[in-house]
Coordinates of C-alpha atoms in Angstrom, one line a residue:
M1225 CA 45.4 -102.2 -72.7
E1226 CA 42.8 -99.4 -72.7
L1227 CA 43.0 -98.5 -69.2
L1228 CA 46.7 -97.8 -69.6
T1229 CA 46.2 -95.9 -72.5
L1230 CA 43.7 -93.7 -70.8
F1231 CA 45.8 -93.2 -67.9
F1232 CA 48.5 -92.0 -70.6
I1233 CA 46.5 -89.5 -72.2
I1234 CA 45.4 -88.1 -68.6
L1235 CA 48.9 -87.9 -67.3
V1236 CA 50.0 -86.1 -70.8
L1237 CA 46.8 -83.5 -70.3
L1238 CA 48.3 -83.2 -66.5
L1239 CA 51.6 -82.4 -67.7
L1240 CA 50.4 -79.8 -70.3
I1241 CA 48.2 -78.2 -67.9
I1242 CA 51.0 -77.7 -65.5
L1243 CA 53.4 -76.6 -68.2
I1244 CA 50.8 -73.8 -69.8
R1245 CA 50.0 -72.6 -65.9
H1246 CA 53.9 -72.5 -65.3
F1247 CA 54.4 -70.4 -68.2
H1248 CA 51.2 -68.3 -67.7
L1249 CA 52.5 -67.5 -64.1
K1250 CA 56.2 -66.8 -65.3
K1251 CA 54.8 -64.1 -67.5
R1252 CA 52.3 -62.6 -65.1
R1253 CA 55.4 -62.5 -62.9
Q1254 CA 57.5 -60.6 -65.6
N1255 CA 57.2 -56.8 -65.7
R1256 CA 56.8 -56.4 -69.4
P1257 CA 55.6 -53.3 -71.3
P1258 CA 52.2 -51.9 -72.1
S1259 CA 50.6 -54.0 -75.1
P1260 CA 47.8 -52.6 -77.3
P1261 CA 44.9 -55.7 -77.2
S1262 CA 45.9 -58.4 -79.8
L1263 CA 44.5 -61.0 -82.1
P1264 CA 45.5 -64.5 -81.8
L1265 CA 48.1 -65.9 -84.4
I1266 CA 48.8 -62.5 -86.1
G1267 CA 49.0 -60.6 -82.9
H1268 CA 49.1 -56.8 -83.6
L1269 CA 49.4 -57.1 -87.3
H1270 CA 46.1 -56.0 -87.9
L1271 CA 46.9 -52.5 -86.3
L1272 CA 49.6 -51.7 -88.9
K1273 CA 48.5 -49.4 -91.8
E1274 CA 50.6 -47.3 -93.8
P1275 CA 52.0 -44.7 -93.3
M1276 CA 53.6 -46.9 -90.8
N1277 CA 55.7 -44.4 -88.9
Q1278 CA 52.5 -42.2 -88.0
T1279 CA 50.5 -45.4 -87.2
L1280 CA 53.1 -46.5 -84.4
Q1281 CA 53.3 -43.1 -83.6
A1282 CA 50.0 -42.8 -82.5
L1283 CA 50.2 -46.2 -80.7
S1284 CA 53.0 -44.9 -78.6
A1285 CA 51.1 -41.8 -77.9
K1286 CA 47.9 -44.0 -76.8
Y1287 CA 49.8 -46.6 -74.9
G1288 CA 53.3 -45.6 -73.9
D1289 CA 57.1 -44.4 -75.2
I1290 CA 58.0 -48.5 -74.4
L1291 CA 55.6 -50.7 -76.2
S1292 CA 55.5 -54.5 -76.5
L1293 CA 53.9 -55.5 -79.8
K1294 CA 53.5 -58.8 -81.6
F1295 CA 54.1 -59.1 -85.2
G1296 CA 52.9 -62.6 -85.9
V1297 CA 55.4 -64.6 -84.2
R1298 CA 57.8 -62.0 -83.8
Q1299 CA 58.0 -60.0 -80.3
V1300 CA 58.6 -56.5 -80.9
L1301 CA 59.9 -53.7 -78.6
L1302 CA 58.9 -50.4 -79.9
L1303 CA 60.4 -47.2 -78.4
S1304 CA 59.7 -43.7 -78.7
S1305 CA 61.5 -42.5 -75.6
P1306 CA 65.1 -41.1 -76.1
A1307 CA 65.8 -42.4 -72.6
A1308 CA 65.0 -46.0 -73.4
V1309 CA 66.7 -45.8 -76.6
D1310 CA 69.8 -44.3 -74.9
E1311 CA 69.7 -47.3 -72.7
C1312 CA 69.4 -50.0 -75.4
F1313 CA 72.8 -48.5 -77.4
T1314 CA 74.7 -47.8 -74.1
K1315 CA 74.0 -50.4 -71.1
N1316 CA 72.6 -52.8 -73.6
D1317 CA 74.5 -52.1 -76.6
I1318 CA 76.3 -55.7 -76.9
I1319 CA 72.5 -57.5 -76.2
F1320 CA 70.8 -55.4 -78.8
A1321 CA 73.7 -55.7 -81.4
N1322 CA 72.2 -58.4 -83.2
R1323 CA 69.9 -58.4 -86.3
P1324 CA 66.7 -60.1 -87.0
S1325 CA 67.0 -62.6 -89.9
T1326 CA 64.7 -62.5 -92.6
L1327 CA 64.1 -63.9 -96.5
S1328 CA 65.2 -60.6 -97.8
T1329 CA 68.5 -60.5 -95.6
K1330 CA 69.0 -64.2 -96.3
H1331 CA 68.9 -63.6 -100.2
F1332 CA 70.5 -60.0 -100.3
S1333 CA 73.2 -60.2 -97.7
Y1334 CA 74.9 -63.5 -98.8
N1335 CA 73.0 -65.2 -96.1
N1336 CA 73.5 -62.6 -93.5
T1337 CA 77.1 -61.9 -93.7
T1338 CA 77.4 -58.4 -94.9
I1339 CA 78.2 -55.6 -92.3
S1340 CA 74.8 -54.2 -92.0
I1341 CA 73.0 -57.6 -91.2
A1342 CA 75.8 -60.0 -89.9
P1343 CA 75.2 -61.2 -86.4
Y1344 CA 77.2 -59.8 -83.6
G1345 CA 80.4 -61.6 -83.2
D1346 CA 84.2 -62.1 -84.8
H1347 CA 83.2 -61.9 -88.5
W1348 CA 81.0 -58.7 -87.9
R1349 CA 83.6 -57.0 -85.8
N1350 CA 86.1 -57.8 -88.5
L1351 CA 84.0 -56.1 -91.1
R1352 CA 83.4 -53.2 -88.8
R1353 CA 87.3 -52.7 -88.3
L1354 CA 87.5 -52.9 -92.4
A1355 CA 84.9 -50.3 -92.7
T1356 CA 86.2 -47.9 -90.1
L1357 CA 90.0 -48.2 -91.2
E1358 CA 89.8 -48.9 -94.9
I1359 CA 86.9 -48.0 -96.4
F1360 CA 85.2 -44.7 -94.4
S1361 CA 88.5 -43.3 -92.7
P1362 CA 89.6 -40.0 -93.1
A1363 CA 92.4 -40.9 -95.5
R1364 CA 90.1 -43.2 -97.6
I1365 CA 87.6 -40.4 -97.9
A1366 CA 90.1 -37.6 -98.7
A1367 CA 91.5 -40.0 -101.4
F1368 CA 88.0 -40.0 -103.6
T1369 CA 87.6 -36.1 -103.2
T1370 CA 88.5 -35.6 -106.7
T1371 CA 86.1 -38.4 -107.7
R1372 CA 83.1 -36.5 -106.2
R1373 CA 83.8 -33.2 -107.5
R1374 CA 84.1 -34.8 -110.8
E1375 CA 80.7 -36.2 -110.8
L1376 CA 79.1 -33.2 -109.2
M1377 CA 80.6 -30.8 -112.3
L1378 CA 79.1 -33.5 -114.5
L1379 CA 75.9 -32.8 -113.0
M1380 CA 76.2 -29.1 -113.1
R1381 CA 77.1 -29.0 -116.8
E1382 CA 73.7 -30.7 -117.5
L1383 CA 71.8 -28.6 -115.4
S1384 CA 73.7 -25.2 -117.1
R1385 CA 73.3 -26.7 -120.4
D1386 CA 70.4 -24.7 -122.6
D1387 CA 67.8 -27.1 -124.1
G1388 CA 66.5 -24.7 -126.6
G1389 CA 63.7 -23.1 -124.1
G1390 CA 65.6 -20.0 -122.7
T1391 CA 67.7 -20.3 -119.5
T1392 CA 65.3 -21.3 -117.2
K1393 CA 64.0 -24.8 -117.5
V1394 CA 62.3 -27.5 -115.4
V1395 CA 64.6 -30.1 -113.8
D1396 CA 63.6 -33.8 -112.6
L1397 CA 65.4 -33.4 -109.4
K1398 CA 64.4 -37.0 -108.0
S1399 CA 66.3 -38.6 -110.9
K1400 CA 69.2 -36.3 -110.9
F1401 CA 69.9 -37.3 -107.3
I1402 CA 69.5 -40.7 -107.9
E1403 CA 72.1 -40.4 -110.7
L1404 CA 74.5 -38.6 -108.9
A1405 CA 74.4 -40.8 -105.6
F1406 CA 74.8 -43.9 -107.7
N1407 CA 77.8 -42.3 -110.2
V1408 CA 79.8 -41.1 -107.1
L1409 CA 79.3 -44.5 -105.3
S1410 CA 80.2 -46.4 -108.6
M1411 CA 83.3 -44.6 -109.6
T1412 CA 84.4 -44.6 -106.3
I1413 CA 84.0 -48.5 -105.6
A1414 CA 84.7 -49.4 -109.4
G1415 CA 85.6 -46.3 -111.6
K1416 CA 82.6 -46.9 -113.9
R1417 CA 79.7 -44.7 -114.5
Y1418 CA 76.3 -45.7 -115.1
Y1419 CA 74.0 -42.3 -115.5
G1420 CA 74.4 -39.7 -118.0
E1421 CA 76.3 -39.2 -121.2
N1422 CA 79.6 -40.1 -120.4
V1423 CA 79.0 -43.9 -119.6
V1424 CA 81.2 -46.3 -121.6
D1425 CA 78.9 -49.1 -122.2
A1426 CA 75.1 -48.1 -122.8
E1427 CA 73.8 -51.5 -122.8
E1428 CA 75.6 -52.7 -119.5
A1429 CA 74.4 -49.2 -118.0
R1430 CA 70.9 -49.7 -119.1
R1431 CA 70.8 -53.2 -117.4
V1432 CA 72.5 -52.1 -114.1
R1433 CA 70.0 -49.5 -114.0
F1434 CA 67.1 -51.9 -114.1
I1435 CA 68.7 -53.9 -111.5
M1436 CA 69.0 -51.3 -109.1
R1437 CA 65.5 -50.3 -109.5
E1438 CA 64.5 -53.8 -108.6
M1439 CA 66.7 -53.6 -105.9
L1440 CA 65.4 -50.8 -104.5
Q1441 CA 61.7 -51.5 -104.7
Y1442 CA 62.1 -55.0 -103.0
S1443 CA 64.4 -53.2 -100.2
G1444 CA 61.6 -51.1 -98.8
N1445 CA 58.9 -54.1 -98.7
T1446 CA 57.9 -56.3 -95.7
N1447 CA 57.4 -60.0 -96.5
L1448 CA 54.5 -61.7 -94.4
G1449 CA 56.2 -64.6 -94.4
D1450 CA 58.9 -63.6 -91.8
L1451 CA 56.4 -62.6 -89.6
L1452 CA 53.8 -65.6 -90.4
P1453 CA 56.2 -68.4 -91.2
F1454 CA 53.2 -70.8 -92.5
L1455 CA 52.9 -68.1 -95.3
Q1456 CA 56.7 -68.9 -96.3
W1457 CA 55.6 -72.7 -97.1
I1458 CA 52.7 -71.2 -99.4
D1459 CA 54.8 -68.4 -100.5
F1460 CA 51.6 -67.2 -102.5
Q1461 CA 53.5 -64.1 -103.3
G1462 CA 56.5 -66.0 -105.1
L1463 CA 58.9 -63.8 -103.3
E1464 CA 61.5 -66.7 -102.5
K1465 CA 62.0 -67.3 -106.4
R1466 CA 62.0 -63.5 -107.4
F1467 CA 64.5 -62.6 -104.6
A1468 CA 66.8 -65.7 -105.6
N1469 CA 66.5 -64.5 -109.3
L1470 CA 67.2 -60.9 -108.3
M1471 CA 70.2 -61.8 -106.3
E1472 CA 71.4 -63.8 -108.9
K1473 CA 71.6 -60.8 -111.3
L1474 CA 73.1 -58.6 -108.5
D1475 CA 75.6 -61.3 -107.8
R1476 CA 76.9 -61.3 -111.8
F1477 CA 76.9 -57.6 -111.9
M1478 CA 79.3 -57.3 -108.7
Q1479 CA 81.5 -60.4 -109.7
E1480 CA 82.0 -58.3 -113.5
L1481 CA 83.0 -55.4 -111.3
V1482 CA 85.5 -57.5 -109.2
N1483 CA 86.8 -59.5 -112.1
E1484 CA 87.5 -56.3 -114.5
R1485 CA 89.4 -54.6 -111.6
R1486 CA 91.1 -57.7 -111.0
E1487 CA 92.4 -57.7 -114.6
T1488 CA 93.2 -54.1 -115.0
P1489 CA 94.1 -53.0 -111.2
S1490 CA 94.7 -49.2 -111.0
F1491 CA 97.1 -47.7 -108.5
G1492 CA 97.5 -44.1 -106.9
E1493 CA 94.9 -41.6 -107.6
S1494 CA 93.1 -43.7 -110.2
S1495 CA 92.7 -46.4 -107.6
T1496 CA 89.2 -47.6 -106.6
M1497 CA 87.7 -49.4 -103.6
I1498 CA 87.5 -52.6 -105.2
D1499 CA 91.7 -52.4 -106.2
H1500 CA 92.3 -51.6 -102.5
L1501 CA 90.1 -54.6 -101.5
L1502 CA 91.7 -56.9 -104.1
S1503 CA 95.2 -55.6 -102.5
L1504 CA 93.9 -56.9 -99.3
Q1505 CA 92.8 -60.2 -100.5
E1506 CA 96.4 -60.8 -101.9
K1507 CA 97.5 -60.6 -98.2
E1508 CA 94.8 -62.7 -96.8
P1509 CA 92.8 -64.7 -99.4
D1510 CA 91.2 -66.7 -97.3
Y1511 CA 89.5 -64.0 -95.5
Y1512 CA 88.7 -61.4 -98.2
T1513 CA 86.9 -63.5 -100.5
D1514 CA 85.1 -62.5 -103.5
E1515 CA 81.8 -62.7 -101.5
L1516 CA 82.9 -60.7 -98.9
I1517 CA 83.9 -57.9 -101.0
K1518 CA 80.8 -58.2 -103.2
G1519 CA 78.9 -57.7 -100.2
I1520 CA 80.5 -54.6 -99.0
I1521 CA 79.8 -53.5 -102.7
L1522 CA 76.4 -54.4 -102.5
V1523 CA 75.7 -52.5 -99.1
L1524 CA 77.5 -49.3 -100.5
L1525 CA 75.8 -49.1 -103.7
V1526 CA 72.2 -50.1 -102.5
A1527 CA 71.8 -48.2 -99.0
G1528 CA 74.2 -45.4 -100.1
T1529 CA 72.2 -44.6 -103.0
D1530 CA 68.9 -44.8 -101.5
T1531 CA 69.6 -42.9 -98.5
M1532 CA 71.9 -40.2 -100.0
S1533 CA 69.4 -39.6 -102.9
I1534 CA 66.4 -39.4 -100.8
S1535 CA 67.6 -36.9 -98.4
M1536 CA 68.7 -34.6 -101.0
E1537 CA 65.2 -34.7 -102.5
W1538 CA 63.8 -33.9 -99.2
T1539 CA 66.4 -31.2 -98.4
M1540 CA 65.8 -29.5 -101.8
A1541 CA 62.2 -29.9 -101.3
L1542 CA 61.9 -28.2 -97.9
L1543 CA 64.3 -25.3 -99.1
L1544 CA 61.8 -24.6 -102.3
N1545 CA 59.0 -24.2 -99.8
H1546 CA 61.4 -21.8 -97.8
P1547 CA 63.2 -19.6 -100.2
E1548 CA 64.3 -17.1 -97.4
C1549 CA 66.7 -20.3 -96.6
I1550 CA 68.0 -20.8 -100.0
K1551 CA 68.6 -17.0 -99.9
K1552 CA 70.3 -17.2 -96.3
I1553 CA 72.9 -20.5 -97.8
K1554 CA 73.5 -18.4 -100.9
D1555 CA 74.5 -15.5 -98.8
E1556 CA 76.7 -17.9 -96.7
I1557 CA 78.7 -19.2 -99.5
D1558 CA 79.3 -15.8 -101.4
A1559 CA 80.5 -14.5 -97.9
N1560 CA 83.0 -17.7 -97.3
V1561 CA 83.6 -18.8 -100.9
L1562 CA 85.9 -16.6 -103.3
E1563 CA 84.1 -15.5 -106.6
D1564 CA 86.6 -17.1 -108.7
R1565 CA 86.1 -20.6 -107.5
L1566 CA 83.5 -23.2 -106.7
L1567 CA 82.5 -24.5 -103.6
E1568 CA 85.0 -27.2 -102.1
E1569 CA 84.5 -29.7 -99.5
Q1570 CA 87.0 -28.1 -97.2
D1571 CA 84.5 -25.1 -97.4
L1572 CA 81.7 -27.0 -95.5
S1573 CA 83.1 -26.3 -91.8
K1574 CA 82.6 -22.7 -92.8
L1575 CA 78.9 -23.1 -93.7
S1576 CA 77.1 -23.3 -90.6
Y1577 CA 73.7 -22.6 -91.8
L1578 CA 74.0 -25.0 -94.6
Q1579 CA 74.8 -27.7 -92.1
N1580 CA 71.7 -26.6 -89.8
V1581 CA 69.8 -27.1 -92.8
I1582 CA 71.0 -30.4 -93.4
T1583 CA 70.7 -31.3 -89.8
E1584 CA 66.8 -30.2 -89.7
T1585 CA 66.0 -32.3 -93.0
L1586 CA 67.6 -35.2 -91.0
R1587 CA 65.3 -34.4 -88.0
L1588 CA 62.4 -34.3 -90.2
Y1589 CA 63.0 -37.1 -92.5
P1590 CA 65.9 -39.4 -91.2
P1591 CA 67.4 -41.5 -93.9
V1592 CA 66.1 -44.7 -92.1
P1593 CA 62.9 -43.8 -90.0
F1594 CA 63.1 -47.0 -87.9
L1595 CA 66.8 -47.6 -88.2
I1596 CA 67.8 -50.9 -88.9
P1597 CA 66.0 -53.4 -86.8
H1598 CA 68.1 -54.9 -83.9
Q1599 CA 67.4 -58.0 -81.7
S1600 CA 68.0 -59.0 -78.3
S1601 CA 70.4 -61.8 -77.7
E1602 CA 69.1 -62.4 -74.1
D1603 CA 66.8 -61.4 -71.7
C1604 CA 67.6 -57.8 -70.5
K1605 CA 65.7 -54.6 -68.8
V1606 CA 64.7 -51.4 -70.5
G1607 CA 63.0 -48.7 -68.9
G1608 CA 62.6 -50.9 -66.1
Y1609 CA 60.4 -53.6 -68.1
D1610 CA 61.6 -56.9 -68.7
I1611 CA 62.5 -58.2 -72.2
P1612 CA 63.0 -61.3 -73.5
K1613 CA 65.8 -62.8 -75.8
G1614 CA 64.7 -62.8 -79.4
T1615 CA 62.9 -59.4 -79.1
M1616 CA 63.0 -57.3 -82.0
L1617 CA 63.8 -53.5 -81.6
L1618 CA 62.4 -50.7 -83.6
V1619 CA 63.0 -47.2 -82.5
N1620 CA 60.6 -44.8 -83.9
L1621 CA 63.2 -42.2 -84.7
W1622 CA 60.7 -40.2 -86.9
A1623 CA 58.6 -39.9 -84.0
M1624 CA 60.8 -39.1 -81.4
Q1625 CA 62.5 -36.3 -83.6
R1626 CA 59.1 -34.4 -84.0
D1627 CA 58.0 -35.0 -80.6
S1628 CA 56.4 -31.6 -79.2
R1629 CA 57.8 -32.8 -75.7
F1630 CA 61.6 -32.5 -76.9
W1631 CA 61.1 -30.2 -79.6
D1632 CA 59.7 -26.4 -80.2
E1633 CA 57.0 -26.6 -83.0
P1634 CA 58.5 -30.0 -84.2
E1635 CA 56.7 -30.0 -87.5
Q1636 CA 58.2 -26.6 -88.6
F1637 CA 61.2 -26.5 -90.7
K1638 CA 63.7 -24.5 -88.8
P1639 CA 67.3 -24.6 -89.2
E1640 CA 68.0 -21.9 -86.7
R1641 CA 67.0 -24.3 -84.0
H1642 CA 70.5 -26.1 -84.8
E1643 CA 72.6 -23.0 -84.0
E1644 CA 75.3 -23.5 -81.4
G1645 CA 73.9 -22.8 -77.7
G1646 CA 70.4 -22.6 -79.4
R1647 CA 69.1 -26.0 -78.5
R1648 CA 67.4 -27.4 -75.0
E1649 CA 69.3 -30.2 -73.8
E1650 CA 66.7 -32.6 -75.0
E1651 CA 67.1 -31.6 -78.6
A1652 CA 70.7 -32.8 -78.7
F1653 CA 69.5 -36.4 -79.1
M1654 CA 69.3 -37.1 -82.5
L1655 CA 70.3 -40.6 -84.3
P1656 CA 69.7 -40.0 -88.0
F1657 CA 72.5 -42.6 -88.6
G1658 CA 72.0 -44.8 -85.7
S1659 CA 74.0 -45.2 -82.3
G1660 CA 76.2 -47.6 -80.6
R1661 CA 78.1 -50.8 -82.1
R1662 CA 76.0 -50.8 -85.2
K1663 CA 75.9 -47.1 -86.2
C1664 CA 76.1 -46.5 -89.7
P1665 CA 79.8 -45.8 -90.2
G1666 CA 79.2 -43.9 -93.7
G1667 CA 77.0 -41.1 -92.0
G1668 CA 79.9 -38.7 -92.2
I1669 CA 80.5 -39.4 -96.0
A1670 CA 76.7 -39.1 -96.5
T1671 CA 76.4 -35.5 -95.2
R1672 CA 79.5 -34.7 -96.7
V1673 CA 78.0 -35.2 -100.4
L1674 CA 74.9 -33.9 -99.5
G1675 CA 76.5 -30.5 -98.5
L1676 CA 78.6 -30.3 -101.6
A1677 CA 76.0 -31.1 -103.7
L1678 CA 73.5 -28.8 -102.6
G1679 CA 75.8 -26.0 -101.7
T1680 CA 77.3 -26.3 -105.4
M1681 CA 73.6 -26.1 -106.9
I1682 CA 72.6 -23.3 -104.9
Q1683 CA 75.7 -21.3 -105.5
C1684 CA 75.3 -21.9 -109.1
F1685 CA 71.8 -21.7 -109.8
E1686 CA 68.7 -19.7 -108.9
W1687 CA 65.9 -22.4 -107.6
E1688 CA 62.3 -21.9 -107.7
R1689 CA 58.9 -24.0 -107.6
V1690 CA 57.4 -24.9 -110.9
S1691 CA 54.2 -23.4 -109.6
E1692 CA 53.0 -20.9 -106.7
E1693 CA 51.6 -24.0 -105.0
M1694 CA 54.2 -25.2 -102.4
V1695 CA 56.0 -28.4 -103.2
D1696 CA 53.9 -32.1 -102.1
M1697 CA 55.6 -33.1 -98.9
T1698 CA 53.5 -36.4 -99.0
E1699 CA 55.5 -39.3 -97.6
G1700 CA 55.7 -42.5 -99.4
T1701 CA 56.4 -46.1 -98.2
G1702 CA 59.5 -47.6 -97.8
F1703 CA 63.0 -48.4 -96.0
S1704 CA 63.9 -44.5 -96.3
I1705 CA 60.3 -42.8 -96.9
P1706 CA 60.5 -41.3 -100.1
K1707 CA 58.6 -38.5 -101.5
V1708 CA 55.3 -39.7 -103.2
K1709 CA 55.4 -37.0 -105.8
P1710 CA 59.0 -37.1 -107.5
L1711 CA 60.5 -33.4 -107.0
E1712 CA 60.8 -31.1 -109.8
A1713 CA 62.0 -27.2 -109.8
L1714 CA 62.8 -24.4 -111.9
C1715 CA 66.3 -23.9 -112.6
K1716 CA 68.3 -21.1 -114.1
P1717 CA 72.1 -20.3 -114.0
R1718 CA 73.3 -17.2 -111.7
E1719 CA 75.0 -14.6 -113.1
G1720 CA 78.7 -15.0 -113.8
M1721 CA 78.4 -18.9 -113.0
M1722 CA 78.5 -20.0 -116.8
K1723 CA 82.2 -19.5 -116.8
F1724 CA 82.9 -22.7 -114.7
F1725 CA 81.1 -25.2 -117.1
V1726 CA 82.3 -23.9 -120.1

């Protein structure tokens, strides 16, 4: 019996050795991308330091534009090559159309079923069709033009108000941009406002603002348990419970919005996005469930508020450090918009310099600097390298759009570089809202709100830095890289503009 046991053990060991050798030789035969030295178990996690975009940029500069990394158990493909990125979103677009599942996506996307996170398949295609035809179609965007204008005018009136200290005052632009972005979205979605003096229920507004602050805080954090699964068993951060509690509050808030619109629906010009989704629910109740509608609301409110407000803040910060650009925008608006009216959305197509300023800001500070991660659904090749199934794709958009090989003076704010015919061929490669099947469908409306808000602010007010020192452009951490120091500016109504705010 002992000899039989010993023989069995030796046989198992031999089989293990053969399997290990087989997989080792198979791996050697594969042509994998370059990779920095790694450590057992944690892989390359020890190399990651904030700011992450600059750390990964340095790794790519040292080891190559197509880089293989290990974040714990996750295999990662890091790209800083326009050609390789283009290959992923064209030739391999379907292969990279999936998203990695994480603890936060499980809780904050209704178990990975929202449009931004859902795996590629019939459900996601239906959501994408819904977004394209029903939410972000030209007709739907045009239907809410009045809503966007109304919210912007409320902000303009607030900025024009004299607080007793003279006509010039210091404005906390960070908070104003968050308020504007959220109010535009909440009024579009549900016909309700949560910031400013015109809220209907102050207590409800405070509750919602607190929930959204919590959500934005968690959305930018990395959970180590996603990379080292044994930490999820320990959950020393208590994230599982905190995520569940926060999502319960978010879900309750969104269900209240749906219930309110169901009880008091609106039609015509006063119709909201929830009203429209509920009308679709009446036709197809099995598909357009309350959970699906709440998932759409969640993505729009959280992702939309974060990216729009941060982009506004970066744009205004750059303009304050380049007052000559503010003057050019002002002159362009004065030349194209009559004195007896304010800037409107249909004027934006004539304001090429303003559009160049926005494009240059999105180059320097893309809304999502690594895009939302993708994941390969099968083995493929990228740049001639073998990429295994299940690899997470990170595109360092921030690094690519600041690469001196593709851009002249890449760190400089130069809106003129985007003038028609003024770019090199390489500079045409910009993906601030992603590319391929998973490209953000809301990019068009985001740039429209950005252009209208900033253009109107410059048309109506004089803007200066609060001191002679340049605005601090230090980048923070998070999903959208916010400014570390909230932006403040001196604001003074332009002569003849107060008549619009009476």
